[in-house]
């Protein structure tokens, strides 16, 4: 790893420019894409996917990485590691662009973990909110204003396969539900658009019966 990081240390992306990127990964498709793009976007780099194909047990992703800041490979490597992604090969060619071979078999999207009997207040939520959770948790969600929230909930397993979903046609003052077996990721949105949730939201994991 140290040798890879040394070879992969000089800034690659000039301000306002873009770089062609080829990434070969070994792991679940949904989680791999989510965690790889998150590693880039955390540093302010947008990943525009040009093509994606599966070949036997590997995925091959071709993309254009765009940013208004210098892409620092060492910081990118740190962010990939935070998503539990291992860099197997890294190479940069001024003409061909950036090439990465990544082991994403143990990748975990490094989003907010909602622990048991814990809560968090979200302010100015303008996009769907994602959390890591544990199965059998009881969740309570409360919007900022009474009667102005149409819950839209989706629960996924560790490979981001959909386990359950709910979309309300009626407004709710609050919403409570139990996470199903195998739950790992939770997505919370508003069925009538996210404008209401721009004012914030409270979400907590509660003990059953509270």
PDB file of C-alpha atoms in Angstrom:
ATOM      1  CA  UNK A   1       0.000   0.000   0.000  1.00  0.00           C
ATOM      2  CA  UNK A   2       2.805   2.457   0.836  1.00  0.00           C
ATOM      3  CA  UNK A   3       4.354   1.920  -2.602  1.00  0.00           C
ATOM      4  CA  UNK A   4       0.990   2.529  -4.262  1.00  0.00           C
ATOM      5  CA  UNK A   5       0.504   5.752  -2.351  1.00  0.00           C
ATOM      6  CA  UNK A   6       3.986   6.985  -3.270  1.00  0.00           C
ATOM      7  CA  UNK A   7       3.322   6.353  -6.969  1.00  0.00           C
ATOM      8  CA  UNK A   8      -0.087   7.882  -6.541  1.00  0.00           C
ATOM      9  CA  UNK A   9       0.901  11.090  -4.781  1.00  0.00           C
ATOM     10  CA  UNK A  10       1.196  14.006  -7.247  1.00  0.00           C
ATOM     11  CA  UNK A  11      -1.854  16.226  -7.920  1.00  0.00           C
ATOM     12  CA  UNK A  12      -3.528  15.161 -11.163  1.00  0.00           C
ATOM     13  CA  UNK A  13      -6.366  17.533 -11.899  1.00  0.00           C
ATOM     14  CA  UNK A  14      -5.948  21.185 -12.823  1.00  0.00           C
ATOM     15  CA  UNK A  15      -8.570  23.727 -11.717  1.00  0.00           C
ATOM     16  CA  UNK A  16     -11.741  23.540 -13.825  1.00  0.00           C
ATOM     17  CA  UNK A  17     -10.442  20.593 -15.852  1.00  0.00           C
ATOM     18  CA  UNK A  18     -11.558  16.974 -16.092  1.00  0.00           C
ATOM     19  CA  UNK A  19      -9.817  13.632 -16.169  1.00  0.00           C
ATOM     20  CA  UNK A  20     -10.731  10.332 -17.811  1.00  0.00           C
ATOM     21  CA  UNK A  21     -10.949   7.597 -15.216  1.00  0.00           C
ATOM     22  CA  UNK A  22     -11.071   3.824 -15.607  1.00  0.00           C
ATOM     23  CA  UNK A  23     -11.914   1.777 -12.526  1.00  0.00           C
ATOM     24  CA  UNK A  24     -11.974  -2.005 -12.275  1.00  0.00           C
ATOM     25  CA  UNK A  25     -13.601  -3.263  -9.089  1.00  0.00           C
ATOM     26  CA  UNK A  26     -14.395  -6.591  -7.454  1.00  0.00           C
ATOM     27  CA  UNK A  27     -17.512  -6.432  -5.309  1.00  0.00           C
ATOM     28  CA  UNK A  28     -21.263  -5.933  -5.308  1.00  0.00           C
ATOM     29  CA  UNK A  29     -22.310  -3.562  -8.085  1.00  0.00           C
ATOM     30  CA  UNK A  30     -24.643  -1.241  -6.127  1.00  0.00           C
ATOM     31  CA  UNK A  31     -22.409  -0.841  -3.084  1.00  0.00           C
ATOM     32  CA  UNK A  32     -19.277  -0.507  -5.211  1.00  0.00           C
ATOM     33  CA  UNK A  33     -20.700   2.340  -7.300  1.00  0.00           C
ATOM     34  CA  UNK A  34     -22.123   4.104  -4.263  1.00  0.00           C
ATOM     35  CA  UNK A  35     -18.905   3.922  -2.222  1.00  0.00           C
ATOM     36  CA  UNK A  36     -16.540   4.761  -5.098  1.00  0.00           C
ATOM     37  CA  UNK A  37     -18.505   7.839  -6.137  1.00  0.00           C
ATOM     38  CA  UNK A  38     -18.858   8.865  -2.490  1.00  0.00           C
ATOM     39  CA  UNK A  39     -15.070   8.756  -2.052  1.00  0.00           C
ATOM     40  CA  UNK A  40     -14.723  11.229  -4.939  1.00  0.00           C
ATOM     41  CA  UNK A  41     -17.681  13.463  -4.043  1.00  0.00           C
ATOM     42  CA  UNK A  42     -16.555  13.870  -0.423  1.00  0.00           C
ATOM     43  CA  UNK A  43     -13.570  15.748  -1.823  1.00  0.00           C
ATOM     44  CA  UNK A  44     -15.718  17.802  -4.203  1.00  0.00           C
ATOM     45  CA  UNK A  45     -15.151  15.745  -7.358  1.00  0.00           C
ATOM     46  CA  UNK A  46     -18.166  14.902  -9.528  1.00  0.00           C
ATOM     47  CA  UNK A  47     -18.116  11.513 -11.235  1.00  0.00           C
ATOM     48  CA  UNK A  48     -19.971  11.359 -14.574  1.00  0.00           C
ATOM     49  CA  UNK A  49     -20.280   7.700 -15.528  1.00  0.00           C
ATOM     50  CA  UNK A  50     -19.731   7.129 -19.253  1.00  0.00           C
ATOM     51  CA  UNK A  51     -20.032   3.329 -19.277  1.00  0.00           C
ATOM     52  CA  UNK A  52     -20.415   0.463 -16.830  1.00  0.00           C
ATOM     53  CA  UNK A  53     -20.198  -3.243 -17.560  1.00  0.00           C
ATOM     54  CA  UNK A  54     -19.759  -6.481 -15.648  1.00  0.00           C
ATOM     55  CA  UNK A  55     -17.179  -9.024 -16.813  1.00  0.00           C
ATOM     56  CA  UNK A  56     -17.279 -12.313 -14.919  1.00  0.00           C
ATOM     57  CA  UNK A  57     -16.790 -11.301 -11.257  1.00  0.00           C
ATOM     58  CA  UNK A  58     -15.499  -7.784 -11.976  1.00  0.00           C
ATOM     59  CA  UNK A  59     -17.057  -4.465 -12.828  1.00  0.00           C
ATOM     60  CA  UNK A  60     -15.451  -2.012 -15.232  1.00  0.00           C
ATOM     61  CA  UNK A  61     -16.360   1.634 -14.858  1.00  0.00           C
ATOM     62  CA  UNK A  62     -15.362   4.390 -17.259  1.00  0.00           C
ATOM     63  CA  UNK A  63     -16.071   7.910 -16.075  1.00  0.00           C
ATOM     64  CA  UNK A  64     -15.114  11.548 -16.320  1.00  0.00           C
ATOM     65  CA  UNK A  65     -14.102  13.150 -13.033  1.00  0.00           C
ATOM     66  CA  UNK A  66     -14.813  16.880 -12.905  1.00  0.00           C
ATOM     67  CA  UNK A  67     -13.850  19.427 -10.274  1.00  0.00           C
ATOM     68  CA  UNK A  68     -12.810  23.018  -9.686  1.00  0.00           C
ATOM     69  CA  UNK A  69      -9.995  21.919  -7.428  1.00  0.00           C
ATOM     70  CA  UNK A  70      -6.832  19.863  -7.748  1.00  0.00           C
ATOM     71  CA  UNK A  71      -7.418  16.143  -7.385  1.00  0.00           C
ATOM     72  CA  UNK A  72      -5.003  14.951  -4.710  1.00  0.00           C
ATOM     73  CA  UNK A  73      -4.598  11.177  -5.035  1.00  0.00           C
ATOM     74  CA  UNK A  74      -3.408  10.696  -1.447  1.00  0.00           C
ATOM     75  CA  UNK A  75      -6.641  12.239  -0.139  1.00  0.00           C
ATOM     76  CA  UNK A  76      -8.671  10.145  -2.565  1.00  0.00           C
ATOM     77  CA  UNK A  77      -6.870   7.023  -1.308  1.00  0.00           C
ATOM     78  CA  UNK A  78      -7.760   7.944   2.283  1.00  0.00           C
ATOM     79  CA  UNK A  79     -11.412   8.380   1.355  1.00  0.00           C
ATOM     80  CA  UNK A  80     -11.483   5.048  -0.456  1.00  0.00           C
ATOM     81  CA  UNK A  81     -10.055   3.398   2.646  1.00  0.00           C
ATOM     82  CA  UNK A  82     -12.753   5.039   4.774  1.00  0.00           C
ATOM     83  CA  UNK A  83     -15.304   3.247   2.581  1.00  0.00           C
ATOM     84  CA  UNK A  84     -13.376   0.009   3.319  1.00  0.00           C
ATOM     85  CA  UNK A  85     -12.085  -0.152  -0.262  1.00  0.00           C
ATOM     86  CA  UNK A  86      -8.596  -1.496  -0.917  1.00  0.00           C
ATOM     87  CA  UNK A  87      -6.455  -0.078  -3.746  1.00  0.00           C
ATOM     88  CA  UNK A  88      -4.739  -2.891  -5.633  1.00  0.00           C
ATOM     89  CA  UNK A  89      -3.309  -0.836  -8.502  1.00  0.00           C
ATOM     90  CA  UNK A  90      -3.140   2.865  -9.315  1.00  0.00           C
ATOM     91  CA  UNK A  91      -1.671   4.464 -12.429  1.00  0.00           C
ATOM     92  CA  UNK A  92      -1.840   7.838 -14.157  1.00  0.00           C
ATOM     93  CA  UNK A  93      -1.050   8.491 -17.793  1.00  0.00           C
ATOM     94  CA  UNK A  94      -1.255  12.140 -19.005  1.00  0.00           C
ATOM     95  CA  UNK A  95      -2.864  10.977 -22.256  1.00  0.00           C
ATOM     96  CA  UNK A  96      -5.074   8.103 -21.073  1.00  0.00           C
ATOM     97  CA  UNK A  97      -5.995   9.415 -17.635  1.00  0.00           C
ATOM     98  CA  UNK A  98      -6.365   7.740 -14.247  1.00  0.00           C
ATOM     99  CA  UNK A  99      -6.609   3.967 -13.875  1.00  0.00           C
ATOM    100  CA  UNK A 100      -7.571   2.214 -10.625  1.00  0.00           C
ATOM    101  CA  UNK A 101      -8.039  -1.423  -9.640  1.00  0.00           C
ATOM    102  CA  UNK A 102     -10.069  -1.625  -6.449  1.00  0.00           C
ATOM    103  CA  UNK A 103     -11.154  -4.423  -4.129  1.00  0.00           C
ATOM    104  CA  UNK A 104     -14.672  -3.420  -3.084  1.00  0.00           C
ATOM    105  CA  UNK A 105     -15.800  -6.777  -1.691  1.00  0.00           C
ATOM    106  CA  UNK A 106     -15.869  -5.412   1.857  1.00  0.00           C
ATOM    107  CA  UNK A 107     -16.991  -1.907   0.927  1.00  0.00           C
ATOM    108  CA  UNK A 108     -19.259  -0.125   3.405  1.00  0.00           C
ATOM    109  CA  UNK A 109     -20.868   3.163   2.519  1.00  0.00           C
ATOM    110  CA  UNK A 110     -19.520   5.521   5.162  1.00  0.00           C
ATOM    111  CA  UNK A 111     -22.804   7.293   5.823  1.00  0.00           C
ATOM    112  CA  UNK A 112     -24.275   8.251   9.218  1.00  0.00           C
ATOM    113  CA  UNK A 113     -24.754   5.318  11.610  1.00  0.00           C
ATOM    114  CA  UNK A 114     -27.974   5.548  13.607  1.00  0.00           C
ATOM    115  CA  UNK A 115     -27.221   3.646  16.802  1.00  0.00           C
ATOM    116  CA  UNK A 116     -29.772   2.168  19.164  1.00  0.00           C
ATOM    117  CA  UNK A 117     -31.521   4.695  21.410  1.00  0.00           C
ATOM    118  CA  UNK A 118     -29.846   7.522  19.536  1.00  0.00           C
ATOM    119  CA  UNK A 119     -31.291  10.409  17.588  1.00  0.00           C
ATOM    120  CA  UNK A 120     -30.130  13.096  15.217  1.00  0.00           C
ATOM    121  CA  UNK A 121     -31.544  16.398  14.009  1.00  0.00           C
ATOM    122  CA  UNK A 122     -31.235  17.158  10.320  1.00  0.00           C
ATOM    123  CA  UNK A 123     -31.315  20.791   9.297  1.00  0.00           C
ATOM    124  CA  UNK A 124     -32.240  22.020   5.833  1.00  0.00           C
ATOM    125  CA  UNK A 125     -32.590  18.536   4.344  1.00  0.00           C
ATOM    126  CA  UNK A 126     -33.094  19.195   0.628  1.00  0.00           C
ATOM    127  CA  UNK A 127     -32.279  15.684  -0.598  1.00  0.00           C
ATOM    128  CA  UNK A 128     -33.219  12.180   0.503  1.00  0.00           C
ATOM    129  CA  UNK A 129     -31.415  11.217   3.707  1.00  0.00           C
ATOM    130  CA  UNK A 130     -29.473   7.963   4.101  1.00  0.00           C
ATOM    131  CA  UNK A 131     -28.396   6.131   7.264  1.00  0.00           C
ATOM    132  CA  UNK A 132     -26.710   2.916   8.276  1.00  0.00           C
ATOM    133  CA  UNK A 133     -28.884   0.986  10.710  1.00  0.00           C
ATOM    134  CA  UNK A 134     -29.238  -2.360  12.477  1.00  0.00           C
ATOM    135  CA  UNK A 135     -32.078  -4.822  12.031  1.00  0.00           C
ATOM    136  CA  UNK A 136     -34.909  -4.858  14.609  1.00  0.00           C
ATOM    137  CA  UNK A 137     -34.422  -1.188  15.439  1.00  0.00           C
ATOM    138  CA  UNK A 138     -37.598   0.820  15.976  1.00  0.00           C
ATOM    139  CA  UNK A 139     -37.425   4.149  14.149  1.00  0.00           C
ATOM    140  CA  UNK A 140     -39.344   7.336  14.879  1.00  0.00           C
ATOM    141  CA  UNK A 141     -39.263  10.280  12.473  1.00  0.00           C
ATOM    142  CA  UNK A 142     -40.741  13.696  13.143  1.00  0.00           C
ATOM    143  CA  UNK A 143     -40.954  16.525  10.583  1.00  0.00           C
ATOM    144  CA  UNK A 144     -40.592  20.193  11.575  1.00  0.00           C
ATOM    145  CA  UNK A 145     -44.245  21.094  11.049  1.00  0.00           C
ATOM    146  CA  UNK A 146     -47.285  19.048  12.070  1.00  0.00           C
ATOM    147  CA  UNK A 147     -49.212  17.487   9.204  1.00  0.00           C
ATOM    148  CA  UNK A 148     -46.891  18.463   6.350  1.00  0.00           C
ATOM    149  CA  UNK A 149     -44.907  15.304   5.787  1.00  0.00           C
ATOM    150  CA  UNK A 150     -45.733  12.416   3.439  1.00  0.00           C
ATOM    151  CA  UNK A 151     -43.317   9.655   4.538  1.00  0.00           C
ATOM    152  CA  UNK A 152     -41.425   7.838   1.809  1.00  0.00           C
ATOM    153  CA  UNK A 153     -39.231   5.155   3.348  1.00  0.00           C
ATOM    154  CA  UNK A 154     -36.984   2.492   1.817  1.00  0.00           C
ATOM    155  CA  UNK A 155     -34.913  -0.127   3.662  1.00  0.00           C
ATOM    156  CA  UNK A 156     -31.996  -1.973   2.043  1.00  0.00           C
ATOM    157  CA  UNK A 157     -29.653  -4.803   3.029  1.00  0.00           C
ATOM    158  CA  UNK A 158     -25.849  -4.592   3.011  1.00  0.00           C
ATOM    159  CA  UNK A 159     -25.738  -5.195  -0.758  1.00  0.00           C
ATOM    160  CA  UNK A 160     -28.344  -2.437  -1.286  1.00  0.00           C
ATOM    161  CA  UNK A 161     -31.107  -4.844  -2.255  1.00  0.00           C
ATOM    162  CA  UNK A 162     -34.514  -3.394  -1.379  1.00  0.00           C
ATOM    163  CA  UNK A 163     -36.064  -5.135   1.655  1.00  0.00           C
ATOM    164  CA  UNK A 164     -39.132  -2.983   2.208  1.00  0.00           C
ATOM    165  CA  UNK A 165     -40.600   0.362   1.246  1.00  0.00           C
ATOM    166  CA  UNK A 166     -43.506   2.604   2.212  1.00  0.00           C
ATOM    167  CA  UNK A 167     -44.993   5.654   0.513  1.00  0.00           C
ATOM    168  CA  UNK A 168     -47.749   7.509   2.311  1.00  0.00           C
ATOM    169  CA  UNK A 169     -50.648   9.211   0.523  1.00  0.00           C
ATOM    170  CA  UNK A 170     -51.589  11.023   3.736  1.00  0.00           C
ATOM    171  CA  UNK A 171     -49.696  13.519   5.863  1.00  0.00           C
ATOM    172  CA  UNK A 172     -48.194  12.306   9.135  1.00  0.00           C
ATOM    173  CA  UNK A 173     -47.296  14.175  12.314  1.00  0.00           C
ATOM    174  CA  UNK A 174     -44.706  11.490  12.924  1.00  0.00           C
ATOM    175  CA  UNK A 175     -43.918   8.047  11.585  1.00  0.00           C
ATOM    176  CA  UNK A 176     -42.818   4.906  13.455  1.00  0.00           C
ATOM    177  CA  UNK A 177     -41.763   1.535  12.086  1.00  0.00           C
ATOM    178  CA  UNK A 178     -39.551  -1.469  12.836  1.00  0.00           C
ATOM    179  CA  UNK A 179     -36.642  -2.305  10.571  1.00  0.00           C
ATOM    180  CA  UNK A 180     -36.867  -5.777   8.990  1.00  0.00           C
ATOM    181  CA  UNK A 181     -34.346  -8.577   9.304  1.00  0.00           C
ATOM    182  CA  UNK A 182     -31.181  -7.864   7.328  1.00  0.00           C
ATOM    183  CA  UNK A 183     -31.670  -4.085   7.354  1.00  0.00           C
ATOM    184  CA  UNK A 184     -28.460  -2.151   6.772  1.00  0.00           C
ATOM    185  CA  UNK A 185     -29.298   1.093   4.949  1.00  0.00           C
ATOM    186  CA  UNK A 186     -32.297   3.386   5.454  1.00  0.00           C
ATOM    187  CA  UNK A 187     -33.472   6.040   2.989  1.00  0.00           C
ATOM    188  CA  UNK A 188     -35.885   8.748   4.128  1.00  0.00           C
ATOM    189  CA  UNK A 189     -37.654  11.147   1.812  1.00  0.00           C
ATOM    190  CA  UNK A 190     -40.921  13.039   1.330  1.00  0.00           C
ATOM    191  CA  UNK A 191     -43.393  11.673  -1.227  1.00  0.00           C
ATOM    192  CA  UNK A 192     -44.494  15.203  -2.161  1.00  0.00           C
ATOM    193  CA  UNK A 193     -40.989  16.590  -2.666  1.00  0.00           C
ATOM    194  CA  UNK A 194     -38.241  17.644  -0.291  1.00  0.00           C
ATOM    195  CA  UNK A 195     -39.312  21.279   0.057  1.00  0.00           C
ATOM    196  CA  UNK A 196     -40.912  20.652   3.475  1.00  0.00           C
ATOM    197  CA  UNK A 197     -37.853  18.875   4.816  1.00  0.00           C
ATOM    198  CA  UNK A 198     -35.651  21.852   3.968  1.00  0.00           C
ATOM    199  CA  UNK A 199     -36.788  23.056   7.392  1.00  0.00           C
ATOM    200  CA  UNK A 200     -35.259  20.016   9.054  1.00  0.00           C
ATOM    201  CA  UNK A 201     -36.232  16.649  10.500  1.00  0.00           C
ATOM    202  CA  UNK A 202     -35.716  14.608  13.666  1.00  0.00           C
ATOM    203  CA  UNK A 203     -34.968  10.876  13.438  1.00  0.00           C
ATOM    204  CA  UNK A 204     -34.243   8.483  16.274  1.00  0.00           C
ATOM    205  CA  UNK A 205     -33.893   4.806  17.083  1.00  0.00           C
ATOM    206  CA  UNK A 206     -36.107   4.044  20.074  1.00  0.00           C
ATOM    207  CA  UNK A 207     -36.671   1.136  22.428  1.00  0.00           C
ATOM    208  CA  UNK A 208     -39.760  -0.846  21.474  1.00  0.00           C
ATOM    209  CA  UNK A 209     -42.803   0.418  23.350  1.00  0.00           C
ATOM    210  CA  UNK A 210     -41.620   3.974  23.890  1.00  0.00           C
TER     211      UNK A 210
END
